[in-house]
Amino acid sequence: MLPVVIVDAANVVGSVPDGWWRDRPGAARRLRDALVPLAAEGLPGLVDGPVELVLVVEGAARGVEEVPGVHVVAAPGSGDDRIVELAAEEAGKRRCVVVTADRELRSRVRALGAEVTGPSSVRGRPGPPPA
């Protein structure tokens, strides 16, 4: 069974001050498109590919469509709560990695057995994940 990588879209998009707040759906689509190659490649140095990629969107980005290689989940409420639900569904079944810098979310999914890494792991910027 492929490992699953769950990406906190709001947190990853918000990690780079590039004007994303002017077009939240557009920023989420750009992130989604940038994730496509990672479905085959995995997260270099963290998870070998192929992987199942899940992008969790919330708020104004809820209308973002999925594309081959990236499953998009629109959170009906809190994106963090939906990510926790998804990690709980995977607990004990397969390797689950959550991409976020949100400390509270990191703690919640770790308690379920998920691994965590920071936004730079999918943004292509080297550097350690946040503590």
mmCIF file of N, CA and C in Angstrom:
data_model
loop_
_atom_site.group_PDB
_atom_site.id
_atom_site.type_symbol
_atom_site.label_atom_id
_atom_site.label_comp_id
_atom_site.label_asym_id
_atom_site.label_seq_id
_atom_site.Cartn_x
_atom_site.Cartn_y
_atom_site.Cartn_z
ATOM 1 N N MET A 1 0.842 -1.178 0.000
ATOM 2 C CA MET A 1 0.000 0.000 0.000
ATOM 3 C C MET A 1 0.890 1.245 0.000
ATOM 4 N N LEU A 2 0.572 2.199 -0.841
ATOM 5 C CA LEU A 2 1.364 3.422 -0.935
ATOM 6 C C LEU A 2 1.275 4.239 0.351
ATOM 7 N N PRO A 3 2.371 4.894 0.715
ATOM 8 C CA PRO A 3 2.283 5.849 1.825
ATOM 9 C C PRO A 3 1.385 7.007 1.402
ATOM 10 N N VAL A 4 0.759 7.662 2.363
ATOM 11 C CA VAL A 4 -0.068 8.821 2.072
ATOM 12 C C VAL A 4 0.607 10.065 2.637
ATOM 13 N N VAL A 5 0.616 11.113 1.830
ATOM 14 C CA VAL A 5 1.140 12.411 2.242
ATOM 15 C C VAL A 5 -0.034 13.381 2.221
ATOM 16 N N ILE A 6 -0.359 13.913 3.396
ATOM 17 C CA ILE A 6 -1.483 14.843 3.545
ATOM 18 C C ILE A 6 -0.910 16.245 3.686
ATOM 19 N N VAL A 7 -1.301 17.129 2.785
ATOM 20 C CA VAL A 7 -0.739 18.481 2.747
ATOM 21 C C VAL A 7 -1.773 19.493 3.251
ATOM 22 N N ASP A 8 -1.374 20.272 4.247
ATOM 23 C CA ASP A 8 -2.183 21.357 4.799
ATOM 24 C C ASP A 8 -2.030 22.559 3.860
ATOM 25 N N ALA A 9 -2.959 22.688 2.909
ATOM 26 C CA ALA A 9 -2.828 23.704 1.858
ATOM 27 C C ALA A 9 -2.711 25.111 2.429
ATOM 28 N N ALA A 10 -3.565 25.465 3.377
ATOM 29 C CA ALA A 10 -3.543 26.826 3.916
ATOM 30 C C ALA A 10 -2.206 27.142 4.559
ATOM 31 N N ASN A 11 -1.647 26.183 5.281
ATOM 32 C CA ASN A 11 -0.387 26.414 5.967
ATOM 33 C C ASN A 11 0.774 26.492 4.980
ATOM 34 N N VAL A 12 0.802 25.599 4.009
ATOM 35 C CA VAL A 12 1.901 25.591 3.042
ATOM 36 C C VAL A 12 1.840 26.842 2.162
ATOM 37 N N VAL A 13 0.652 27.189 1.680
ATOM 38 C CA VAL A 13 0.504 28.401 0.869
ATOM 39 C C VAL A 13 0.914 29.626 1.681
ATOM 40 N N GLY A 14 0.501 29.672 2.941
ATOM 41 C CA GLY A 14 0.797 30.811 3.798
ATOM 42 C C GLY A 14 2.238 30.918 4.233
ATOM 43 N N SER A 15 3.039 29.903 3.943
ATOM 44 C CA SER A 15 4.438 29.902 4.373
ATOM 45 C C SER A 15 5.324 30.810 3.524
ATOM 46 N N VAL A 16 4.788 31.289 2.400
ATOM 47 C CA VAL A 16 5.553 32.160 1.512
ATOM 48 C C VAL A 16 4.710 33.411 1.224
ATOM 49 N N PRO A 17 5.174 34.575 1.632
ATOM 50 C CA PRO A 17 4.396 35.801 1.422
ATOM 51 C C PRO A 17 4.493 36.308 -0.021
ATOM 52 N N ASP A 18 3.793 35.608 -0.918
ATOM 53 C CA ASP A 18 3.885 35.935 -2.343
ATOM 54 C C ASP A 18 2.607 36.554 -2.896
ATOM 55 N N GLY A 19 1.765 37.070 -2.008
ATOM 56 C CA GLY A 19 0.502 37.668 -2.438
ATOM 57 C C GLY A 19 -0.647 36.684 -2.506
ATOM 58 N N TRP A 20 -0.482 35.486 -1.951
ATOM 59 C CA TRP A 20 -1.505 34.436 -2.002
ATOM 60 C C TRP A 20 -2.857 34.920 -1.481
ATOM 61 N N TRP A 21 -2.868 35.872 -0.567
ATOM 62 C CA TRP A 21 -4.107 36.334 0.063
ATOM 63 C C TRP A 21 -5.015 37.062 -0.926
ATOM 64 N N ARG A 22 -4.458 37.507 -2.043
ATOM 65 C CA ARG A 22 -5.274 38.180 -3.060
ATOM 66 C C ARG A 22 -6.063 37.177 -3.906
ATOM 67 N N ASP A 23 -5.612 35.925 -3.947
ATOM 68 C CA ASP A 23 -6.271 34.900 -4.761
ATOM 69 C C ASP A 23 -6.034 33.535 -4.116
ATOM 70 N N ARG A 24 -6.782 33.261 -3.067
ATOM 71 C CA ARG A 24 -6.597 32.007 -2.330
ATOM 72 C C ARG A 24 -6.842 30.763 -3.189
ATOM 73 N N PRO A 25 -7.922 30.735 -3.993
ATOM 74 C CA PRO A 25 -8.095 29.559 -4.855
ATOM 75 C C PRO A 25 -6.942 29.391 -5.848
ATOM 76 N N GLY A 26 -6.479 30.495 -6.423
ATOM 77 C CA GLY A 26 -5.359 30.429 -7.373
ATOM 78 C C GLY A 26 -4.096 29.920 -6.705
ATOM 79 N N ALA A 27 -3.847 30.371 -5.480
ATOM 80 C CA ALA A 27 -2.666 29.918 -4.746
ATOM 81 C C ALA A 27 -2.756 28.420 -4.449
ATOM 82 N N ALA A 28 -3.955 27.949 -4.095
ATOM 83 C CA ALA A 28 -4.135 26.516 -3.827
ATOM 84 C C ALA A 28 -3.963 25.704 -5.110
ATOM 85 N N ARG A 29 -4.444 26.235 -6.244
ATOM 86 C CA ARG A 29 -4.254 25.526 -7.520
ATOM 87 C C ARG A 29 -2.775 25.452 -7.893
ATOM 88 N N ARG A 30 -2.038 26.543 -7.660
ATOM 89 C CA ARG A 30 -0.601 26.520 -7.968
ATOM 90 C C ARG A 30 0.115 25.485 -7.094
ATOM 91 N N LEU A 31 -0.250 25.405 -5.824
ATOM 92 C CA LEU A 31 0.347 24.399 -4.947
ATOM 93 C C LEU A 31 -0.020 23.006 -5.436
ATOM 94 N N ARG A 32 -1.296 22.794 -5.746
ATOM 95 C CA ARG A 32 -1.738 21.486 -6.253
ATOM 96 C C ARG A 32 -0.915 21.066 -7.456
ATOM 97 N N ASP A 33 -0.745 21.987 -8.395
ATOM 98 C CA ASP A 33 -0.002 21.670 -9.611
ATOM 99 C C ASP A 33 1.468 21.372 -9.320
ATOM 100 N N ALA A 34 2.035 22.069 -8.352
ATOM 101 C CA ALA A 34 3.434 21.832 -7.978
ATOM 102 C C ALA A 34 3.606 20.481 -7.286
ATOM 103 N N LEU A 35 2.531 19.957 -6.700
ATOM 104 C CA LEU A 35 2.600 18.663 -6.008
ATOM 105 C C LEU A 35 2.578 17.473 -6.966
ATOM 106 N N VAL A 36 2.057 17.653 -8.163
ATOM 107 C CA VAL A 36 1.867 16.532 -9.096
ATOM 108 C C VAL A 36 3.121 15.669 -9.254
ATOM 109 N N PRO A 37 4.311 16.235 -9.508
ATOM 110 C CA PRO A 37 5.485 15.368 -9.682
ATOM 111 C C PRO A 37 5.849 14.581 -8.420
ATOM 112 N N LEU A 38 5.446 15.105 -7.257
ATOM 113 C CA LEU A 38 5.792 14.420 -6.010
ATOM 114 C C LEU A 38 5.010 13.121 -5.823
ATOM 115 N N ALA A 39 3.896 12.969 -6.532
ATOM 116 C CA ALA A 39 3.143 11.715 -6.444
ATOM 117 C C ALA A 39 4.006 10.546 -6.897
ATOM 118 N N ALA A 40 4.822 10.763 -7.905
ATOM 119 C CA ALA A 40 5.719 9.713 -8.400
ATOM 120 C C ALA A 40 7.041 9.711 -7.649
ATOM 121 N N GLU A 41 7.554 10.901 -7.344
ATOM 122 C CA GLU A 41 8.889 11.033 -6.752
ATOM 123 C C GLU A 41 8.913 10.843 -5.244
ATOM 124 N N GLY A 42 7.825 11.169 -4.572
ATOM 125 C CA GLY A 42 7.813 11.188 -3.118
ATOM 126 C C GLY A 42 8.414 12.495 -2.619
ATOM 127 N N LEU A 43 8.721 12.537 -1.336
ATOM 128 C CA LEU A 43 9.344 13.711 -0.735
ATOM 129 C C LEU A 43 10.819 13.391 -0.552
ATOM 130 N N PRO A 44 11.671 14.008 -1.342
ATOM 131 C CA PRO A 44 13.100 13.674 -1.316
ATOM 132 C C PRO A 44 13.689 13.679 0.099
ATOM 133 N N GLY A 45 14.323 12.562 0.425
ATOM 134 C CA GLY A 45 14.951 12.414 1.731
ATOM 135 C C GLY A 45 14.003 12.046 2.852
ATOM 136 N N LEU A 46 12.708 11.988 2.561
ATOM 137 C CA LEU A 46 11.722 11.683 3.605
ATOM 138 C C LEU A 46 10.875 10.460 3.291
ATOM 139 N N VAL A 47 10.284 10.460 2.092
ATOM 140 C CA VAL A 47 9.376 9.387 1.695
ATOM 141 C C VAL A 47 9.649 9.059 0.235
ATOM 142 N N ASP A 48 10.006 7.820 -0.040
ATOM 143 C CA ASP A 48 10.226 7.396 -1.422
ATOM 144 C C ASP A 48 8.891 7.293 -2.141
ATOM 145 N N GLY A 49 8.893 7.643 -3.418
ATOM 146 C CA GLY A 49 7.692 7.542 -4.230
ATOM 147 C C GLY A 49 7.545 6.155 -4.799
ATOM 148 N N PRO A 50 6.403 5.882 -5.323
ATOM 149 C CA PRO A 50 5.254 6.759 -5.414
ATOM 150 C C PRO A 50 4.506 6.867 -4.081
ATOM 151 N N VAL A 51 3.730 7.957 -3.957
ATOM 152 C CA VAL A 51 2.914 8.196 -2.769
ATOM 153 C C VAL A 51 1.526 8.639 -3.215
ATOM 154 N N GLU A 52 0.576 8.482 -2.314
ATOM 155 C CA GLU A 52 -0.742 9.068 -2.531
ATOM 156 C C GLU A 52 -0.699 10.467 -1.933
ATOM 157 N N LEU A 53 -0.983 11.474 -2.737
ATOM 158 C CA LEU A 53 -0.964 12.858 -2.277
ATOM 159 C C LEU A 53 -2.380 13.356 -2.049
ATOM 160 N N VAL A 54 -2.613 13.907 -0.854
ATOM 161 C CA VAL A 54 -3.916 14.464 -0.498
ATOM 162 C C VAL A 54 -3.703 15.917 -0.094
ATOM 163 N N LEU A 55 -4.362 16.819 -0.782
ATOM 164 C CA LEU A 55 -4.279 18.252 -0.497
ATOM 165 C C LEU A 55 -5.577 18.658 0.182
ATOM 166 N N VAL A 56 -5.488 19.115 1.420
ATOM 167 C CA VAL A 56 -6.681 19.534 2.162
ATOM 168 C C VAL A 56 -6.819 21.042 2.055
ATOM 169 N N VAL A 57 -7.954 21.474 1.477
ATOM 170 C CA VAL A 57 -8.224 22.893 1.285
ATOM 171 C C VAL A 57 -9.412 23.297 2.157
ATOM 172 N N GLU A 58 -9.468 24.600 2.441
ATOM 173 C CA GLU A 58 -10.554 25.118 3.268
ATOM 174 C C GLU A 58 -10.901 26.530 2.804
ATOM 175 N N GLY A 59 -11.997 27.047 3.335
ATOM 176 C CA GLY A 59 -12.380 28.425 3.039
ATOM 177 C C GLY A 59 -12.562 28.677 1.558
ATOM 178 N N ALA A 60 -12.023 29.813 1.092
ATOM 179 C CA ALA A 60 -12.193 30.228 -0.299
ATOM 180 C C ALA A 60 -11.589 29.252 -1.297
ATOM 181 N N ALA A 61 -10.698 28.382 -0.852
ATOM 182 C CA ALA A 61 -10.041 27.423 -1.751
ATOM 183 C C ALA A 61 -10.835 26.128 -1.914
ATOM 184 N N ARG A 62 -11.993 26.020 -1.287
ATOM 185 C CA ARG A 62 -12.764 24.765 -1.346
ATOM 186 C C ARG A 62 -13.137 24.322 -2.754
ATOM 187 N N GLY A 63 -13.189 25.213 -3.708
ATOM 188 C CA GLY A 63 -13.593 24.839 -5.062
ATOM 189 C C GLY A 63 -12.475 24.305 -5.934
ATOM 190 N N VAL A 64 -11.286 24.185 -5.383
ATOM 191 C CA VAL A 64 -10.143 23.699 -6.173
ATOM 192 C C VAL A 64 -10.363 22.228 -6.525
ATOM 193 N N GLU A 65 -10.206 21.918 -7.803
ATOM 194 C CA GLU A 65 -10.453 20.565 -8.295
ATOM 195 C C GLU A 65 -9.204 19.698 -8.143
ATOM 196 N N GLU A 66 -9.421 18.388 -8.083
ATOM 197 C CA GLU A 66 -8.259 17.505 -8.061
ATOM 198 C C GLU A 66 -7.774 17.275 -9.485
ATOM 199 N N VAL A 67 -6.546 16.819 -9.588
ATOM 200 C CA VAL A 67 -5.925 16.499 -10.865
ATOM 201 C C VAL A 67 -5.271 15.129 -10.704
ATOM 202 N N PRO A 68 -4.945 14.468 -11.804
ATOM 203 C CA PRO A 68 -4.270 13.182 -11.666
ATOM 204 C C PRO A 68 -3.008 13.321 -10.807
ATOM 205 N N GLY A 69 -2.927 12.505 -9.788
ATOM 206 C CA GLY A 69 -1.774 12.509 -8.888
ATOM 207 C C GLY A 69 -2.014 13.239 -7.582
ATOM 208 N N VAL A 70 -3.021 14.116 -7.551
ATOM 209 C CA VAL A 70 -3.303 14.865 -6.319
ATOM 210 C C VAL A 70 -4.803 14.831 -6.041
ATOM 211 N N HIS A 71 -5.158 14.158 -4.962
ATOM 212 C CA HIS A 71 -6.544 14.116 -4.506
ATOM 213 C C HIS A 71 -6.781 15.360 -3.658
ATOM 214 N N VAL A 72 -7.828 16.122 -3.944
ATOM 215 C CA VAL A 72 -8.138 17.331 -3.191
ATOM 216 C C VAL A 72 -9.348 17.056 -2.300
ATOM 217 N N VAL A 73 -9.183 17.334 -1.012
ATOM 218 C CA VAL A 73 -10.258 17.171 -0.038
ATOM 219 C C VAL A 73 -10.647 18.553 0.456
ATOM 220 N N ALA A 74 -11.902 18.919 0.261
ATOM 221 C CA ALA A 74 -12.408 20.206 0.738
ATOM 222 C C ALA A 74 -12.953 20.018 2.146
ATOM 223 N N ALA A 75 -12.320 20.665 3.101
ATOM 224 C CA ALA A 75 -12.768 20.566 4.491
ATOM 225 C C ALA A 75 -14.075 21.338 4.649
ATOM 226 N N PRO A 76 -15.095 20.706 5.229
ATOM 227 C CA PRO A 76 -16.356 21.414 5.405
ATOM 228 C C PRO A 76 -16.252 22.530 6.455
ATOM 229 N N GLY A 77 -15.297 22.407 7.339
ATOM 230 C CA GLY A 77 -15.066 23.408 8.377
ATOM 231 C C GLY A 77 -13.577 23.657 8.480
ATOM 232 N N SER A 78 -13.012 23.324 9.621
ATOM 233 C CA SER A 78 -11.583 23.517 9.861
ATOM 234 C C SER A 78 -10.750 22.534 9.050
ATOM 235 N N GLY A 79 -9.785 23.061 8.321
ATOM 236 C CA GLY A 79 -8.867 22.203 7.591
ATOM 237 C C GLY A 79 -8.064 21.329 8.529
ATOM 238 N N ASP A 80 -7.653 21.891 9.660
ATOM 239 C CA ASP A 80 -6.883 21.117 10.636
ATOM 240 C C ASP A 80 -7.687 19.924 11.139
ATOM 241 N N ASP A 81 -8.962 20.140 11.447
ATOM 242 C CA ASP A 81 -9.794 19.035 11.934
ATOM 243 C C ASP A 81 -9.934 17.950 10.867
ATOM 244 N N ARG A 82 -10.068 18.335 9.617
ATOM 245 C CA ARG A 82 -10.195 17.341 8.544
ATOM 246 C C ARG A 82 -8.890 16.568 8.372
ATOM 247 N N ILE A 83 -7.759 17.248 8.509
ATOM 248 C CA ILE A 83 -6.461 16.570 8.422
ATOM 249 C C ILE A 83 -6.329 15.552 9.541
ATOM 250 N N VAL A 84 -6.745 15.912 10.740
ATOM 251 C CA VAL A 84 -6.706 14.971 11.869
ATOM 252 C C VAL A 84 -7.597 13.763 11.580
ATOM 253 N N GLU A 85 -8.783 13.990 11.033
ATOM 254 C CA GLU A 85 -9.677 12.883 10.683
ATOM 255 C C GLU A 85 -9.020 11.950 9.667
ATOM 256 N N LEU A 86 -8.403 12.532 8.643
ATOM 257 C CA LEU A 86 -7.743 11.715 7.621
ATOM 258 C C LEU A 86 -6.586 10.921 8.219
ATOM 259 N N ALA A 87 -5.788 11.548 9.083
ATOM 260 C CA ALA A 87 -4.670 10.846 9.728
ATOM 261 C C ALA A 87 -5.195 9.719 10.614
ATOM 262 N N ALA A 88 -6.303 9.950 11.284
ATOM 263 C CA ALA A 88 -6.898 8.912 12.141
ATOM 264 C C ALA A 88 -7.365 7.723 11.298
ATOM 265 N N GLU A 89 -7.920 8.002 10.115
ATOM 266 C CA GLU A 89 -8.359 6.924 9.219
ATOM 267 C C GLU A 89 -7.193 6.062 8.757
ATOM 268 N N GLU A 90 -6.012 6.642 8.645
ATOM 269 C CA GLU A 90 -4.826 5.921 8.176
ATOM 270 C C GLU A 90 -4.058 5.234 9.295
ATOM 271 N N ALA A 91 -4.331 5.598 10.538
ATOM 272 C CA ALA A 91 -3.579 5.083 11.694
ATOM 273 C C ALA A 91 -3.546 3.560 11.688
ATOM 274 N N GLY A 92 -2.331 3.024 11.709
ATOM 275 C CA GLY A 92 -2.143 1.584 11.754
ATOM 276 C C GLY A 92 -2.325 0.868 10.422
ATOM 277 N N LYS A 93 -2.696 1.590 9.381
ATOM 278 C CA LYS A 93 -2.933 0.968 8.077
ATOM 279 C C LYS A 93 -1.747 1.131 7.136
ATOM 280 N N ARG A 94 -1.214 2.354 7.090
ATOM 281 C CA ARG A 94 -0.090 2.637 6.200
ATOM 282 C C ARG A 94 0.637 3.881 6.709
ATOM 283 N N ARG A 95 1.810 4.084 6.160
ATOM 284 C CA ARG A 95 2.608 5.247 6.549
ATOM 285 C C ARG A 95 1.862 6.526 6.145
ATOM 286 N N CYS A 96 1.805 7.462 7.082
ATOM 287 C CA CYS A 96 1.099 8.712 6.869
ATOM 288 C C CYS A 96 2.024 9.861 7.264
ATOM 289 N N VAL A 97 2.223 10.799 6.343
ATOM 290 C CA VAL A 97 3.058 11.972 6.589
ATOM 291 C C VAL A 97 2.199 13.203 6.361
ATOM 292 N N VAL A 98 2.185 14.101 7.345
ATOM 293 C CA VAL A 98 1.417 15.343 7.243
ATOM 294 C C VAL A 98 2.389 16.495 7.039
ATOM 295 N N VAL A 99 2.102 17.322 6.049
ATOM 296 C CA VAL A 99 2.943 18.475 5.721
ATOM 297 C C VAL A 99 2.282 19.728 6.280
ATOM 298 N N THR A 100 2.886 20.291 7.331
ATOM 299 C CA THR A 100 2.391 21.512 7.956
ATOM 300 C C THR A 100 3.459 22.064 8.886
ATOM 301 N N ALA A 101 3.370 23.360 9.159
ATOM 302 C CA ALA A 101 4.236 23.974 10.159
ATOM 303 C C ALA A 101 3.436 24.321 11.413
ATOM 304 N N ASP A 102 2.146 24.043 11.393
ATOM 305 C CA ASP A 102 1.255 24.358 12.506
ATOM 306 C C ASP A 102 1.573 23.454 13.698
ATOM 307 N N ARG A 103 2.077 24.034 14.759
ATOM 308 C CA ARG A 103 2.533 23.234 15.913
ATOM 309 C C ARG A 103 1.416 22.416 16.550
ATOM 310 N N GLU A 104 0.260 23.005 16.718
ATOM 311 C CA GLU A 104 -0.847 22.268 17.330
ATOM 312 C C GLU A 104 -1.267 21.091 16.451
ATOM 313 N N LEU A 105 -1.388 21.327 15.147
ATOM 314 C CA LEU A 105 -1.756 20.247 14.228
ATOM 315 C C LEU A 105 -0.695 19.162 14.229
ATOM 316 N N ARG A 106 0.560 19.548 14.242
ATOM 317 C CA ARG A 106 1.651 18.569 14.279
ATOM 318 C C ARG A 106 1.504 17.665 15.502
ATOM 319 N N SER A 107 1.202 18.248 16.628
ATOM 320 C CA SER A 107 1.034 17.485 17.862
ATOM 321 C C SER A 107 -0.164 16.535 17.764
ATOM 322 N N ARG A 108 -1.257 17.030 17.221
ATOM 323 C CA ARG A 108 -2.474 16.217 17.107
ATOM 324 C C ARG A 108 -2.257 14.997 16.207
ATOM 325 N N VAL A 109 -1.596 15.178 15.067
ATOM 326 C CA VAL A 109 -1.429 14.036 14.159
ATOM 327 C C VAL A 109 -0.328 13.092 14.635
ATOM 328 N N ARG A 110 0.684 13.631 15.301
ATOM 329 C CA ARG A 110 1.714 12.748 15.879
ATOM 330 C C ARG A 110 1.101 11.801 16.900
ATOM 331 N N ALA A 111 0.136 12.297 17.675
ATOM 332 C CA ALA A 111 -0.534 11.461 18.671
ATOM 333 C C ALA A 111 -1.262 10.288 18.026
ATOM 334 N N LEU A 112 -1.565 10.407 16.744
ATOM 335 C CA LEU A 112 -2.234 9.341 15.994
ATOM 336 C C LEU A 112 -1.251 8.428 15.271
ATOM 337 N N GLY A 113 0.040 8.741 15.380
ATOM 338 C CA GLY A 113 1.054 7.914 14.736
ATOM 339 C C GLY A 113 1.554 8.447 13.413
ATOM 340 N N ALA A 114 1.062 9.604 12.989
ATOM 341 C CA ALA A 114 1.524 10.181 11.722
ATOM 342 C C ALA A 114 2.891 10.828 11.919
ATOM 343 N N GLU A 115 3.634 10.902 10.833
ATOM 344 C CA GLU A 115 4.892 11.651 10.812
ATOM 345 C C GLU A 115 4.571 13.056 10.324
ATOM 346 N N VAL A 116 5.446 14.001 10.621
ATOM 347 C CA VAL A 116 5.221 15.372 10.160
ATOM 348 C C VAL A 116 6.480 15.937 9.527
ATOM 349 N N THR A 117 6.269 16.853 8.602
ATOM 350 C CA THR A 117 7.361 17.585 7.977
ATOM 351 C C THR A 117 6.841 18.970 7.631
ATOM 352 N N GLY A 118 7.746 19.892 7.396
ATOM 353 C CA GLY A 118 7.365 21.267 7.136
ATOM 354 C C GLY A 118 7.102 21.572 5.675
ATOM 355 N N PRO A 119 6.586 22.776 5.417
ATOM 356 C CA PRO A 119 6.258 23.186 4.048
ATOM 357 C C PRO A 119 7.414 23.115 3.065
ATOM 358 N N SER A 120 8.648 23.307 3.532
ATOM 359 C CA SER A 120 9.775 23.277 2.594
ATOM 360 C C SER A 120 9.925 21.918 1.920
ATOM 361 N N SER A 121 9.381 20.869 2.508
ATOM 362 C CA SER A 121 9.497 19.533 1.902
ATOM 363 C C SER A 121 8.701 19.421 0.612
ATOM 364 N N VAL A 122 7.704 20.281 0.423
ATOM 365 C CA VAL A 122 6.935 20.260 -0.820
ATOM 366 C C VAL A 122 7.121 21.539 -1.624
ATOM 367 N N ARG A 123 7.770 22.497 -1.067
ATOM 368 C CA ARG A 123 8.011 23.769 -1.748
ATOM 369 C C ARG A 123 9.348 23.769 -2.469
ATOM 370 N N GLY A 124 10.146 22.708 -2.298
ATOM 371 C CA GLY A 124 11.409 22.601 -3.001
ATOM 372 C C GLY A 124 12.519 23.450 -2.420
ATOM 373 N N ARG A 125 12.312 23.957 -1.216
ATOM 374 C CA ARG A 125 13.343 24.753 -0.563
ATOM 375 C C ARG A 125 14.038 23.897 0.475
ATOM 376 N N PRO A 126 15.344 23.813 0.444
ATOM 377 C CA PRO A 126 16.032 22.996 1.429
ATOM 378 C C PRO A 126 15.927 23.609 2.812
ATOM 379 N N GLY A 127 16.099 22.764 3.799
ATOM 380 C CA GLY A 127 16.090 23.238 5.168
ATOM 381 C C GLY A 127 15.332 22.286 6.051
ATOM 382 N N PRO A 128 15.592 22.324 7.350
ATOM 383 C CA PRO A 128 14.931 21.394 8.260
ATOM 384 C C PRO A 128 13.490 21.778 8.465
ATOM 385 N N PRO A 129 12.638 20.802 8.813
ATOM 386 C CA PRO A 129 11.255 21.134 9.121
ATOM 387 C C PRO A 129 11.202 21.908 10.433
ATOM 388 N N PRO A 130 10.128 22.671 10.645
ATOM 389 C CA PRO A 130 10.031 23.423 11.892
ATOM 390 C C PRO A 130 9.954 22.499 13.092
ATOM 391 N N ALA A 131 10.425 22.951 14.233
ATOM 392 C CA ALA A 131 10.422 22.131 15.465
ATOM 393 C C ALA A 131 9.048 21.992 16.028
#
